[in-house]
Coordinates of C-alpha atoms (C1' of nucleotides) in Angstrom, one line a residue:
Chain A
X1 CA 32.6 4.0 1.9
X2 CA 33.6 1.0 4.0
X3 CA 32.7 -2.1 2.2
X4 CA 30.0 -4.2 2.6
X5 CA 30.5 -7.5 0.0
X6 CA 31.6 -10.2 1.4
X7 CA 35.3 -11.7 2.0
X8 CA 36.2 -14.9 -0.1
X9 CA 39.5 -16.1 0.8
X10 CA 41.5 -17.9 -1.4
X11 CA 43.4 -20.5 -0.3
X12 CA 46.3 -18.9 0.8
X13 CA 44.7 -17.0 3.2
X14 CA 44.2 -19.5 5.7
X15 CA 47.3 -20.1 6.6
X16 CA 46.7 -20.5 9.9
X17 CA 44.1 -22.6 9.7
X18 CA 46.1 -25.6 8.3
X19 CA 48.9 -25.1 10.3
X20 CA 47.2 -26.3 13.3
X21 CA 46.2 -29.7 11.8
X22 CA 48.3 -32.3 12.5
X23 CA 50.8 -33.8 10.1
X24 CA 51.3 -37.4 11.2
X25 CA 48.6 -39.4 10.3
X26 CA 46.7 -40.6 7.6
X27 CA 47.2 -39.0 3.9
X28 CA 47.0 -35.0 4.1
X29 CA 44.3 -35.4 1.3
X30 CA 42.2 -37.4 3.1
X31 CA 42.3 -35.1 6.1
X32 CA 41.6 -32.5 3.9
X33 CA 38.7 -33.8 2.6
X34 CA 37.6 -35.0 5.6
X35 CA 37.8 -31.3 7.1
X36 CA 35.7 -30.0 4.3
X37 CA 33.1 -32.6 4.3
X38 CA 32.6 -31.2 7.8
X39 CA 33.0 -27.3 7.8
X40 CA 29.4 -25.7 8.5
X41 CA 28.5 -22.6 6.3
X42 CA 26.7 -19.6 7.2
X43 CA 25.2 -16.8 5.1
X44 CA 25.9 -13.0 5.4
X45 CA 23.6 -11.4 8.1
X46 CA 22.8 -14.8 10.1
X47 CA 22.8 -15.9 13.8
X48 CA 24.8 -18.7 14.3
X49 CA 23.0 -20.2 17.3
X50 CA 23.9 -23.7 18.0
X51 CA 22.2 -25.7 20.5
X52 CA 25.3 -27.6 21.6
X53 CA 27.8 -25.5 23.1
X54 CA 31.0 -26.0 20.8
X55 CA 34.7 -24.3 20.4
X56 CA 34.1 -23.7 16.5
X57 CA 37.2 -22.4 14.4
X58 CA 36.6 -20.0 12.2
X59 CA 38.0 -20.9 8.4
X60 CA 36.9 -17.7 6.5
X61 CA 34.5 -14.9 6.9
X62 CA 33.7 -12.4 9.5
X63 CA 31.8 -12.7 12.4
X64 CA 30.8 -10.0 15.4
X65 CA 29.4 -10.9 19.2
X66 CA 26.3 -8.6 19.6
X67 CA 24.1 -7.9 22.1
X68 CA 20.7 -5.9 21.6
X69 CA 19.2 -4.3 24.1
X70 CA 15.5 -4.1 24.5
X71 CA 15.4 -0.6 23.1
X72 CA 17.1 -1.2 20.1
X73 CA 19.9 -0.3 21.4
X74 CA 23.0 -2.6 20.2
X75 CA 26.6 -3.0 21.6
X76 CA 29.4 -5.1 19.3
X77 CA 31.6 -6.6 22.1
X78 CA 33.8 -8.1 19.4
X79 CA 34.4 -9.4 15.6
X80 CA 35.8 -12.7 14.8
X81 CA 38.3 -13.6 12.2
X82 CA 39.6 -16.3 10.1
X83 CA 41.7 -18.0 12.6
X84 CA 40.2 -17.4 15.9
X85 CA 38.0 -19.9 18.1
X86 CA 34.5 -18.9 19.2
X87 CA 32.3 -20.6 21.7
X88 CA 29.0 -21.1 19.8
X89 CA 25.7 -21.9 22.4
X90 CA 25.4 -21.6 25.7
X91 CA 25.4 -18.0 25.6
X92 CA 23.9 -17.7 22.2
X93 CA 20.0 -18.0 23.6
X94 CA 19.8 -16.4 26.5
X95 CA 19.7 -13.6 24.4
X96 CA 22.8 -12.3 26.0
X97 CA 24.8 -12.6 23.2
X98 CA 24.3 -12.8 19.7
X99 CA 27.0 -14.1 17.0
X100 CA 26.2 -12.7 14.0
X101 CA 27.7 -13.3 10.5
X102 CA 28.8 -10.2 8.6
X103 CA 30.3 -12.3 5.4
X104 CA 30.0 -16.2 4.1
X105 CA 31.3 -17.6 7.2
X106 CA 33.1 -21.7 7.2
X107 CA 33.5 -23.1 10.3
X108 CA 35.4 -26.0 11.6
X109 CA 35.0 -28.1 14.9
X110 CA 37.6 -26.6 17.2
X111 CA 38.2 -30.7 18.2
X112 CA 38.1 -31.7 14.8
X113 CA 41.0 -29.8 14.0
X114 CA 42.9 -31.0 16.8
X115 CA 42.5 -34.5 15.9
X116 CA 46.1 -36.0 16.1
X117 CA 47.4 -33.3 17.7
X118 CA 48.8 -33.4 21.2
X119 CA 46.0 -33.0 23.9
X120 CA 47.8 -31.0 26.0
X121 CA 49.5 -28.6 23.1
X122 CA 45.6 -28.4 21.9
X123 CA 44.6 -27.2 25.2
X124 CA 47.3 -24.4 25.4
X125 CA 46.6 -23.4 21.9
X126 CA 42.6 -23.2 23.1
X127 CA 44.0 -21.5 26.8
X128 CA 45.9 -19.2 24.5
X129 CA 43.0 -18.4 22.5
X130 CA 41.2 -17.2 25.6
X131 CA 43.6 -14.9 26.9
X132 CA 43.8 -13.3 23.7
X133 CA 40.3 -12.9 23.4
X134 CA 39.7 -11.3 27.2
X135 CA 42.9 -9.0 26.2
X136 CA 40.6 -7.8 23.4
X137 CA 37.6 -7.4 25.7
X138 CA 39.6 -5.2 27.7
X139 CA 41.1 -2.9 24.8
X140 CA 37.4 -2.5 23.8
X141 CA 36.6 -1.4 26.9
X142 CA 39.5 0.8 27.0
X143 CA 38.8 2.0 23.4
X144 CA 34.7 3.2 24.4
X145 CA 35.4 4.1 27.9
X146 CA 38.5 6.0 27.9
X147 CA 39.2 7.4 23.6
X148 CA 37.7 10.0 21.9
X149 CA 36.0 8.9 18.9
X150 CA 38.8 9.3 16.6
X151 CA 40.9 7.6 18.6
X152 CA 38.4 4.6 18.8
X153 CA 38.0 5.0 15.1
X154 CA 41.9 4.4 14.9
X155 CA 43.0 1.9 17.3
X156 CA 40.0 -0.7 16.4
X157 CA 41.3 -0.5 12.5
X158 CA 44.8 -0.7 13.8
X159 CA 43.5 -4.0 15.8
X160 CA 41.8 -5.3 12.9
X161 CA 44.6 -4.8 10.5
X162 CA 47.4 -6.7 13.0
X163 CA 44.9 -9.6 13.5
X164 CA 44.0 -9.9 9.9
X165 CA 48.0 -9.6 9.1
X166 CA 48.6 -12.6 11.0
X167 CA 46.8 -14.7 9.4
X168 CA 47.7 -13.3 5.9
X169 CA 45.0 -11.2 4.9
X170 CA 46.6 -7.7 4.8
X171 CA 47.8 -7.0 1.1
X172 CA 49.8 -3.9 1.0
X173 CA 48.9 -2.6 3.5
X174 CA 45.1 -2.9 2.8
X175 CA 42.3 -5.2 3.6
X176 CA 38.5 -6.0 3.0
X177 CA 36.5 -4.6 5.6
X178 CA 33.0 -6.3 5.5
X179 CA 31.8 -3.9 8.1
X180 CA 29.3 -1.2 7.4
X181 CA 29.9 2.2 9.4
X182 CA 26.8 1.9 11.6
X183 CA 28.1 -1.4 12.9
X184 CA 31.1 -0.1 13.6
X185 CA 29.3 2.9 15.1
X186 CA 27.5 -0.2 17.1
X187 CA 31.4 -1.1 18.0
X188 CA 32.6 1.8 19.3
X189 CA 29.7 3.5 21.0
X190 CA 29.0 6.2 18.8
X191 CA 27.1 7.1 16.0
X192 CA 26.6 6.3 12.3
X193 CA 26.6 10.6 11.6
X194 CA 30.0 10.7 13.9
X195 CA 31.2 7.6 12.4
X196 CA 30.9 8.8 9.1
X197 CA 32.2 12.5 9.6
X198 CA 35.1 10.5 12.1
X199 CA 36.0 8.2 8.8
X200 CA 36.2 11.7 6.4
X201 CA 38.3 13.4 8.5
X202 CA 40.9 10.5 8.7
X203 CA 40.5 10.6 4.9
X204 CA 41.3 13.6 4.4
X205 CA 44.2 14.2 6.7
X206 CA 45.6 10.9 5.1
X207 CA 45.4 8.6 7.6
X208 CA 43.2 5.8 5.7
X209 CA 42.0 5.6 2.2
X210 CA 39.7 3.3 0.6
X211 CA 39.5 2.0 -2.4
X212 CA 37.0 -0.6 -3.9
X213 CA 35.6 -1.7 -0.8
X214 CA 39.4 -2.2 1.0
X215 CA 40.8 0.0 3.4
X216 CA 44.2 1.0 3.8
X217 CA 45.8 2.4 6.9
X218 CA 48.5 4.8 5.6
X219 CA 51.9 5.5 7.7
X220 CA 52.2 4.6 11.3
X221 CA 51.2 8.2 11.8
X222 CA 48.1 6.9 13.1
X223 CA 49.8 5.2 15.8
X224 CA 51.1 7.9 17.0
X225 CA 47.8 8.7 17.9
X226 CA 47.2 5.7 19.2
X227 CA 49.7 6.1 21.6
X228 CA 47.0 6.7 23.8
X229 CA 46.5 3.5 24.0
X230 CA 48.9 0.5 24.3
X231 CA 49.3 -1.0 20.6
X232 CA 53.0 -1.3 21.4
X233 CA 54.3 -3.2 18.4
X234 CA 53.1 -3.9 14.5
X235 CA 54.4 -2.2 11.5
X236 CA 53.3 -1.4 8.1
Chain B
X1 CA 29.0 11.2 49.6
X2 CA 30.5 7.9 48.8
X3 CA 32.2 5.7 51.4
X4 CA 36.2 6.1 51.1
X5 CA 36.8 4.1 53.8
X6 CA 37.6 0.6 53.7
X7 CA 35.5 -2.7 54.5
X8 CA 36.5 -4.6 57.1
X9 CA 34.0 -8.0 56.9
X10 CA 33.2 -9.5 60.2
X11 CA 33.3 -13.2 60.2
X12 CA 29.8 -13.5 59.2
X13 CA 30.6 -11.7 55.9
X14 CA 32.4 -15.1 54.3
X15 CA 30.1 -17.8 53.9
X16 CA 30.6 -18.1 50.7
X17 CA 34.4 -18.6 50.9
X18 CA 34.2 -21.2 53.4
X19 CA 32.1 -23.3 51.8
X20 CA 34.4 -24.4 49.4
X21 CA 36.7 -25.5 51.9
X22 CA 36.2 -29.2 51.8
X23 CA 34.7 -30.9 55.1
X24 CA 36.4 -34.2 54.8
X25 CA 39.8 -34.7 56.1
X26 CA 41.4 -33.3 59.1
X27 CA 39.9 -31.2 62.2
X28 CA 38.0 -28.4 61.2
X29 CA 39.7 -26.2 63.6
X30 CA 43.4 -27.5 61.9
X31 CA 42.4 -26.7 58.4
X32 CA 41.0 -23.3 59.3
X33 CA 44.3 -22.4 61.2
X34 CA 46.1 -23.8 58.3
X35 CA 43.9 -21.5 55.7
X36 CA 44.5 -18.5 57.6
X37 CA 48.0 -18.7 58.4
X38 CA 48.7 -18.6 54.5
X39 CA 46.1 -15.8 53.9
X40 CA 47.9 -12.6 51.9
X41 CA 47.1 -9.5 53.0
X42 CA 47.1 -6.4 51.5
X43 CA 46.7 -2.5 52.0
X44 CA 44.2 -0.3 50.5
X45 CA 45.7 1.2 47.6
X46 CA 48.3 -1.0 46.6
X47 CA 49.0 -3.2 43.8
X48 CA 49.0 -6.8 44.0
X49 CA 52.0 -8.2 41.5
X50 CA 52.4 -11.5 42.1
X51 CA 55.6 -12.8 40.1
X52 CA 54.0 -16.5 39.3
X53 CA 50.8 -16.2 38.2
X54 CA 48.5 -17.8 40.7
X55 CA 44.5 -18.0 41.1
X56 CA 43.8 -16.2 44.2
X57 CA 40.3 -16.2 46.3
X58 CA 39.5 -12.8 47.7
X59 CA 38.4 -13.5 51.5
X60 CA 37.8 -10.0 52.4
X61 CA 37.8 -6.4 50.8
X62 CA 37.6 -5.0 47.4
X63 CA 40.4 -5.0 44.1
X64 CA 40.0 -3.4 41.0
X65 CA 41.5 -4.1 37.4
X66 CA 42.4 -0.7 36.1
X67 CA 44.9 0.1 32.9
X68 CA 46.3 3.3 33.1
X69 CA 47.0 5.6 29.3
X70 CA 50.1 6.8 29.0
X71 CA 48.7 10.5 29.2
X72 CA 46.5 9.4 32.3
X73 CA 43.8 8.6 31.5
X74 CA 42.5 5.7 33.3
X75 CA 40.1 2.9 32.6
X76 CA 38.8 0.7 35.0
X77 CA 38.0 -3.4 33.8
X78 CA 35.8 -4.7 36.8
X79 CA 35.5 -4.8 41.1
X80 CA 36.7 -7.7 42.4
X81 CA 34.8 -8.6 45.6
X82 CA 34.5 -11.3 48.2
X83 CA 34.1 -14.7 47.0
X84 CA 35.5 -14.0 43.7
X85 CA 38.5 -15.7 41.8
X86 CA 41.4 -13.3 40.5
X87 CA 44.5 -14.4 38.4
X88 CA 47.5 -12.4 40.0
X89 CA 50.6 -12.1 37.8
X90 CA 50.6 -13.2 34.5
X91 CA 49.1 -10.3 32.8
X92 CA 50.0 -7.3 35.8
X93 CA 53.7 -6.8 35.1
X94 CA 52.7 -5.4 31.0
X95 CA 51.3 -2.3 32.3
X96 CA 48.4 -3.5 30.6
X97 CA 46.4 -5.1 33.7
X98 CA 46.8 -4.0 37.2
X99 CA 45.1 -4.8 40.1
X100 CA 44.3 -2.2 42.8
X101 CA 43.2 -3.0 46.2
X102 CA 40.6 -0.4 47.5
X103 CA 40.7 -1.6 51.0
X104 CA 42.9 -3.7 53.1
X105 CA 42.3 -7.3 51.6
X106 CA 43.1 -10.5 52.2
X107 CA 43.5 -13.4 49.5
X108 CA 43.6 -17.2 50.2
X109 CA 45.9 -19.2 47.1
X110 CA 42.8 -21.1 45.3
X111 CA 44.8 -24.2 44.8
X112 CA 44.8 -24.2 48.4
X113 CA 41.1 -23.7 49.2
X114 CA 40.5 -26.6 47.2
X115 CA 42.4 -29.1 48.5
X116 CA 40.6 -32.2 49.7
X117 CA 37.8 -31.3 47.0
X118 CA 36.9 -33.1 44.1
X119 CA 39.2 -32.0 41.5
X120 CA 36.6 -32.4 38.9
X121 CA 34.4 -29.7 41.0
X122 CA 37.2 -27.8 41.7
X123 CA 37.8 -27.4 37.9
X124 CA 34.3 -26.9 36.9
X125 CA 34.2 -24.1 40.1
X126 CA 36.9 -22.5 38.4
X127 CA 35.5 -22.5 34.8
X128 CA 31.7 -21.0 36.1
X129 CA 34.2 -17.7 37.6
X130 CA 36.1 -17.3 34.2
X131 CA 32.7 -17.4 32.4
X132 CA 30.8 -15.4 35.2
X133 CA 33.8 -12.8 34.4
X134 CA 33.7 -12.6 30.6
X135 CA 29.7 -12.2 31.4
X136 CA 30.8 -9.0 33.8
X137 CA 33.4 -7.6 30.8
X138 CA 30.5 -7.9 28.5
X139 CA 28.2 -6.3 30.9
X140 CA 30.4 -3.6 31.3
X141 CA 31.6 -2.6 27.5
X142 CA 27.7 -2.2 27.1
X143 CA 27.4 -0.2 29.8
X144 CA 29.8 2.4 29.0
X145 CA 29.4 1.8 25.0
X146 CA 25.5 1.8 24.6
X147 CA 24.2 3.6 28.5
X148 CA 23.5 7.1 29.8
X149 CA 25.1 8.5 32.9
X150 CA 22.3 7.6 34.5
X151 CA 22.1 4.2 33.4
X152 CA 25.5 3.7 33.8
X153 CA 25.7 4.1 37.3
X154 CA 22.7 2.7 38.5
X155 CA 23.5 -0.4 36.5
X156 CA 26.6 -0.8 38.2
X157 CA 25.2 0.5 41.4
X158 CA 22.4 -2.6 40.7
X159 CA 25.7 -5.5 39.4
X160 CA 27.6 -4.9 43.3
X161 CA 24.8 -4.9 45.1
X162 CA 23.5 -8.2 43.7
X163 CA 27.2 -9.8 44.1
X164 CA 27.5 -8.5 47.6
X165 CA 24.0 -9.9 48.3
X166 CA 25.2 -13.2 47.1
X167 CA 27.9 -13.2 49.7
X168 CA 25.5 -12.1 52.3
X169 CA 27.7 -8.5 52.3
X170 CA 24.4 -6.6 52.0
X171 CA 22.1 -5.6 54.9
X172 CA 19.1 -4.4 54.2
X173 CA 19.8 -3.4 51.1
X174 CA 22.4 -1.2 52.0
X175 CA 26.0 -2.2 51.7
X176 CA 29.5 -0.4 52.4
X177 CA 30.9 0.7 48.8
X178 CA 34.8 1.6 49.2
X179 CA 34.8 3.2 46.1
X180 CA 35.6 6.9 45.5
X181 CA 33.4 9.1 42.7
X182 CA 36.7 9.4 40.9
X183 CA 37.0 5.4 40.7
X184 CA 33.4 5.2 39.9
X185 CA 33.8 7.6 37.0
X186 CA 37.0 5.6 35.6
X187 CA 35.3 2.5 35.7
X188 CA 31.8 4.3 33.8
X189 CA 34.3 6.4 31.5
X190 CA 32.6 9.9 32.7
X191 CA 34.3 12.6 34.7
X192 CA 34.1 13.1 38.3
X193 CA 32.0 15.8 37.8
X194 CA 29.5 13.9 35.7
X195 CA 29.3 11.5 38.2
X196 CA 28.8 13.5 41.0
X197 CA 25.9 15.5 39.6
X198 CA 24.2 12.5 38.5
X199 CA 24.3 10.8 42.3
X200 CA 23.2 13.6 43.6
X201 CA 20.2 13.9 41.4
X202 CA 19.3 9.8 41.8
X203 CA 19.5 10.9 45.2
X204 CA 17.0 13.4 45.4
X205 CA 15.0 11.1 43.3
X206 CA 15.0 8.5 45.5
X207 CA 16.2 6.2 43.9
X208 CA 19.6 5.5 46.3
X209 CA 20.6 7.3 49.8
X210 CA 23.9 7.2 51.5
X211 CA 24.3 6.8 55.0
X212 CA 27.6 6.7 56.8
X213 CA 29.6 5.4 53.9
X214 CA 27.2 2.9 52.9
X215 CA 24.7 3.4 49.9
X216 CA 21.1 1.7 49.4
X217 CA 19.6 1.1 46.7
X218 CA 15.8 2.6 46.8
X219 CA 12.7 0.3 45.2
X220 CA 13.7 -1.5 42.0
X221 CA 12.1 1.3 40.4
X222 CA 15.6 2.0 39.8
X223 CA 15.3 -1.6 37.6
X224 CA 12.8 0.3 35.3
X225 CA 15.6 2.9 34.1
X226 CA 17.9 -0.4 33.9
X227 CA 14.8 -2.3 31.8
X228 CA 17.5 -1.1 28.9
X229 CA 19.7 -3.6 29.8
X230 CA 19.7 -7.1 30.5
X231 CA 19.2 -7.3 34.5
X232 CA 16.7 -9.5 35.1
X233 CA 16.3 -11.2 38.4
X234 CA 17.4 -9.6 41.6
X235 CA 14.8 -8.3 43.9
X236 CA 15.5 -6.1 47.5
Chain C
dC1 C1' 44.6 21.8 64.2
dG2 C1' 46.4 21.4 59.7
dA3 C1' 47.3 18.8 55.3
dG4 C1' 45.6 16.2 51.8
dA5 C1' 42.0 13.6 49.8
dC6 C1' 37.4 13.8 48.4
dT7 C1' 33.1 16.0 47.2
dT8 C1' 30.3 19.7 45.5
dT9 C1' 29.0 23.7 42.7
dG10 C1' 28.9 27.1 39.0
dA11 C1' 30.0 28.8 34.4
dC12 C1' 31.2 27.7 30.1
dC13 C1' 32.6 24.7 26.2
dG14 C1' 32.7 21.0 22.9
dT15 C1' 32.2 16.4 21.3
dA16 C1' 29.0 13.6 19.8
dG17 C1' 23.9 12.8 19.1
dT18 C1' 19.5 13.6 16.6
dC19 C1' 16.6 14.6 12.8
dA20 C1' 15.9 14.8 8.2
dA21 C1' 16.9 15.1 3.5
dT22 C1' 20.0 13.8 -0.4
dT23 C1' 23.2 11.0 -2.8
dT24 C1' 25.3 6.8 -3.8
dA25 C1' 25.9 2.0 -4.0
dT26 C1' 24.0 -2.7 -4.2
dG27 C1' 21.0 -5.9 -5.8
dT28 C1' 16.9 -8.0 -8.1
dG29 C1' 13.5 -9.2 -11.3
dG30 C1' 11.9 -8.4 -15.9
Chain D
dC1 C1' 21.0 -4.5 -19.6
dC2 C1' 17.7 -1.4 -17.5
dA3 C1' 14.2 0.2 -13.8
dC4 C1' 13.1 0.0 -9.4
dA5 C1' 13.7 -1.1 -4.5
dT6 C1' 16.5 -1.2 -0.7
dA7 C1' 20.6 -0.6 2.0
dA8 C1' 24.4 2.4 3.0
dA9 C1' 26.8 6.7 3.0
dT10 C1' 26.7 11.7 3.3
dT11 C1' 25.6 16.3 4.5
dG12 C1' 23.5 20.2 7.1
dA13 C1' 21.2 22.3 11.0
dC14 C1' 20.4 22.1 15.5
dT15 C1' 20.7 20.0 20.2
dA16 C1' 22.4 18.2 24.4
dC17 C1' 25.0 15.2 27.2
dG18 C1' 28.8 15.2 29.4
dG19 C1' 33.6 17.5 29.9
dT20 C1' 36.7 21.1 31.6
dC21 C1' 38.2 24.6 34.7
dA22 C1' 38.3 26.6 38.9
dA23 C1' 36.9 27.6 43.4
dA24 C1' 34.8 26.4 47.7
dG25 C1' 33.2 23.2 51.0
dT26 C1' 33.8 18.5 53.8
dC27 C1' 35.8 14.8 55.6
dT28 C1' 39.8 12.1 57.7
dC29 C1' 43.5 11.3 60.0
dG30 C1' 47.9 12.0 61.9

DNA sequence: CGAGACTTTGACCGTAGTCAATTTATGTGG
DNA sequence: CCACATAAATTGACTACGGTCAAAGTCTCG
């Protein structure tokens, strides 16, 4: 039911992206080119482990921060999305935590990109960037240690949506969600059986629909149950 | 059964602190007066909002980040202990962070403690506490995402001990734990009850006793159960 | 000594997990 | 383009971990 192909952006939706390349030197196109000559490319399903600890941007594609425990266990702290900054190494080996690619993922040097910008605007734009990201490990923890699966089921798509809507990947409403339900279950603390029955249920009482491999969240009904939590703003 | 009274550190309980006051400039005796005349203190069970956001040391005593639902529920982040590094303000006044001291504390301005220190060090000090941090919010989203109960507590039971051993707050392997079963089960995302039931049966496994508020950790056999996660050094 | 906070216990309930089988994509090579 | 192999989604039956409710017991402190 959720979809499990892979996002290709077009052009348009990386927005974002651009916008934080600077505009004052050298001919756009040659920037441009220069950019792509240096993205790095990862397949669906891979680790991206680099040995030299780097802020990477991510272009396009979906990425998740895994751990596995010895068991087999597995906890999703995270997923990453066109837009966002991720530290690559360091952590990657120590077997601590995993990045893992769910889609085609393009990644730019964090640096590169803020070539010809101001240092110190780049360093509150990478500063901001962390914040945001420790607010989100807080809503996780929020979201498995204080909602009831539905709830969890709700304000994690309701996350997902505003994050991909920012960066212009939320058409109508709806958007490609390369996740498959028993990662999800792996992000929420539950299980693939409750995830699935959790997803049907929201189905039915109208909530979300999907259709070829996009999902939709339908009136801001859900939020109301999501009031539970603190998504405060956001609109459909 | 567990302590609710508060810690109140003898002077031998803040090596660590000192040691990054810098030993160069001034009389010992001068700078000491001067870094404990502009210590803030603070009563068990109050919030710490600080208007400007500041990085604060904790000399003494124990904090906790909590959000608290709208409906009550209650979710606590992490336990802030001696020695570590906590950004007041900023985040606090959203309802979205709050910080909750658990016994009478006392918090030194960072800035301050690191004056007459190598900038450079001070900055890479502060860097190893935010990622030291991020690693404790990952710890604890698979704690109470991919852990029993059991595991739950122990593994949080094993995380202050070894913190508190590190500040030379632990005596033979027993150490004063200010923390209420109701705070322990908001922070583990079980129910009082829950929690209760499963101290009492670690107890009579052996694997902790209490003893006038304070709480020891039994034999690392307690490590085994924990083998699920990702605690590896340590020892008693 | 009394009030309030904290802990403990029992009885019962329900959300979510487990196991296992079936159905439905998705994808690959011939 | 089809047959088969594999991954993912679904469903049912049953279980259990942990929650809820309520009452009683302890501890602290003014």
């Amino acid at each position: 039911m959720l979809a499990s192909t892979c996002v290709h952006p077009t052009a348009k939706s990386r927005p974002s992206i651009f916008h934080t390349l600077g505009s004052d030197s050298g001919s756009y196109a040659d920037r441009l080119h220069q950019f792509w000559k240096q993205v790095e490319r990862f397949k669906p399903k891979s680790t991206i482990s680099d040995s030299t600890p780097r802020l990477m941007a991510v272009v396009s594609g979906w990425i998740c921060e895994v751990r596995l425990l010895p068991d087999g266990r597995r906890q999703i702290f995270s997923f990453i999305l066109p837009g966002d900054v991720v530290a690559t190494g360091g952590f990657t080996d120590v077997g601590v935590r995993e990045l893992l690619t769910l889609t085609h993922v393009e990644l730019a040097d964090a640096a590169l990109m803020n070539a010809g910008v101001d240092p110190a605007l780049a360093q509150a734009a990478i500063a901001d960037a962390q914040r945001e990201r420790e607010q989100r490990l807080l809503d996780q923890i929020v979201r498995i240690g204080r909602l009831t699966a539905k709830e969890r089921v709700l304000n994690l798509l309701v996350e997902l949506h505003d994050r991909l809507d920012a960066v212009g990947l939320v058409r109508n409403g709806a958007f490609r969600l390369p996740v498959t339900q028993e990662l999800f279950a792996d992000a929420l603390g539950l299980s693939v059986v409750h995830i699935n029955r959790t997803l049907q249920q929201m189905r039915r009482e109208g909530l979300v629909s999907f259709e070829a491999g996009d999902i939709q969240l339908n009136k801001r009904a859900a939020l109301a149950q999501l009031a539970a939590c603190e998504v405060a703003a956001a609109e459909t």
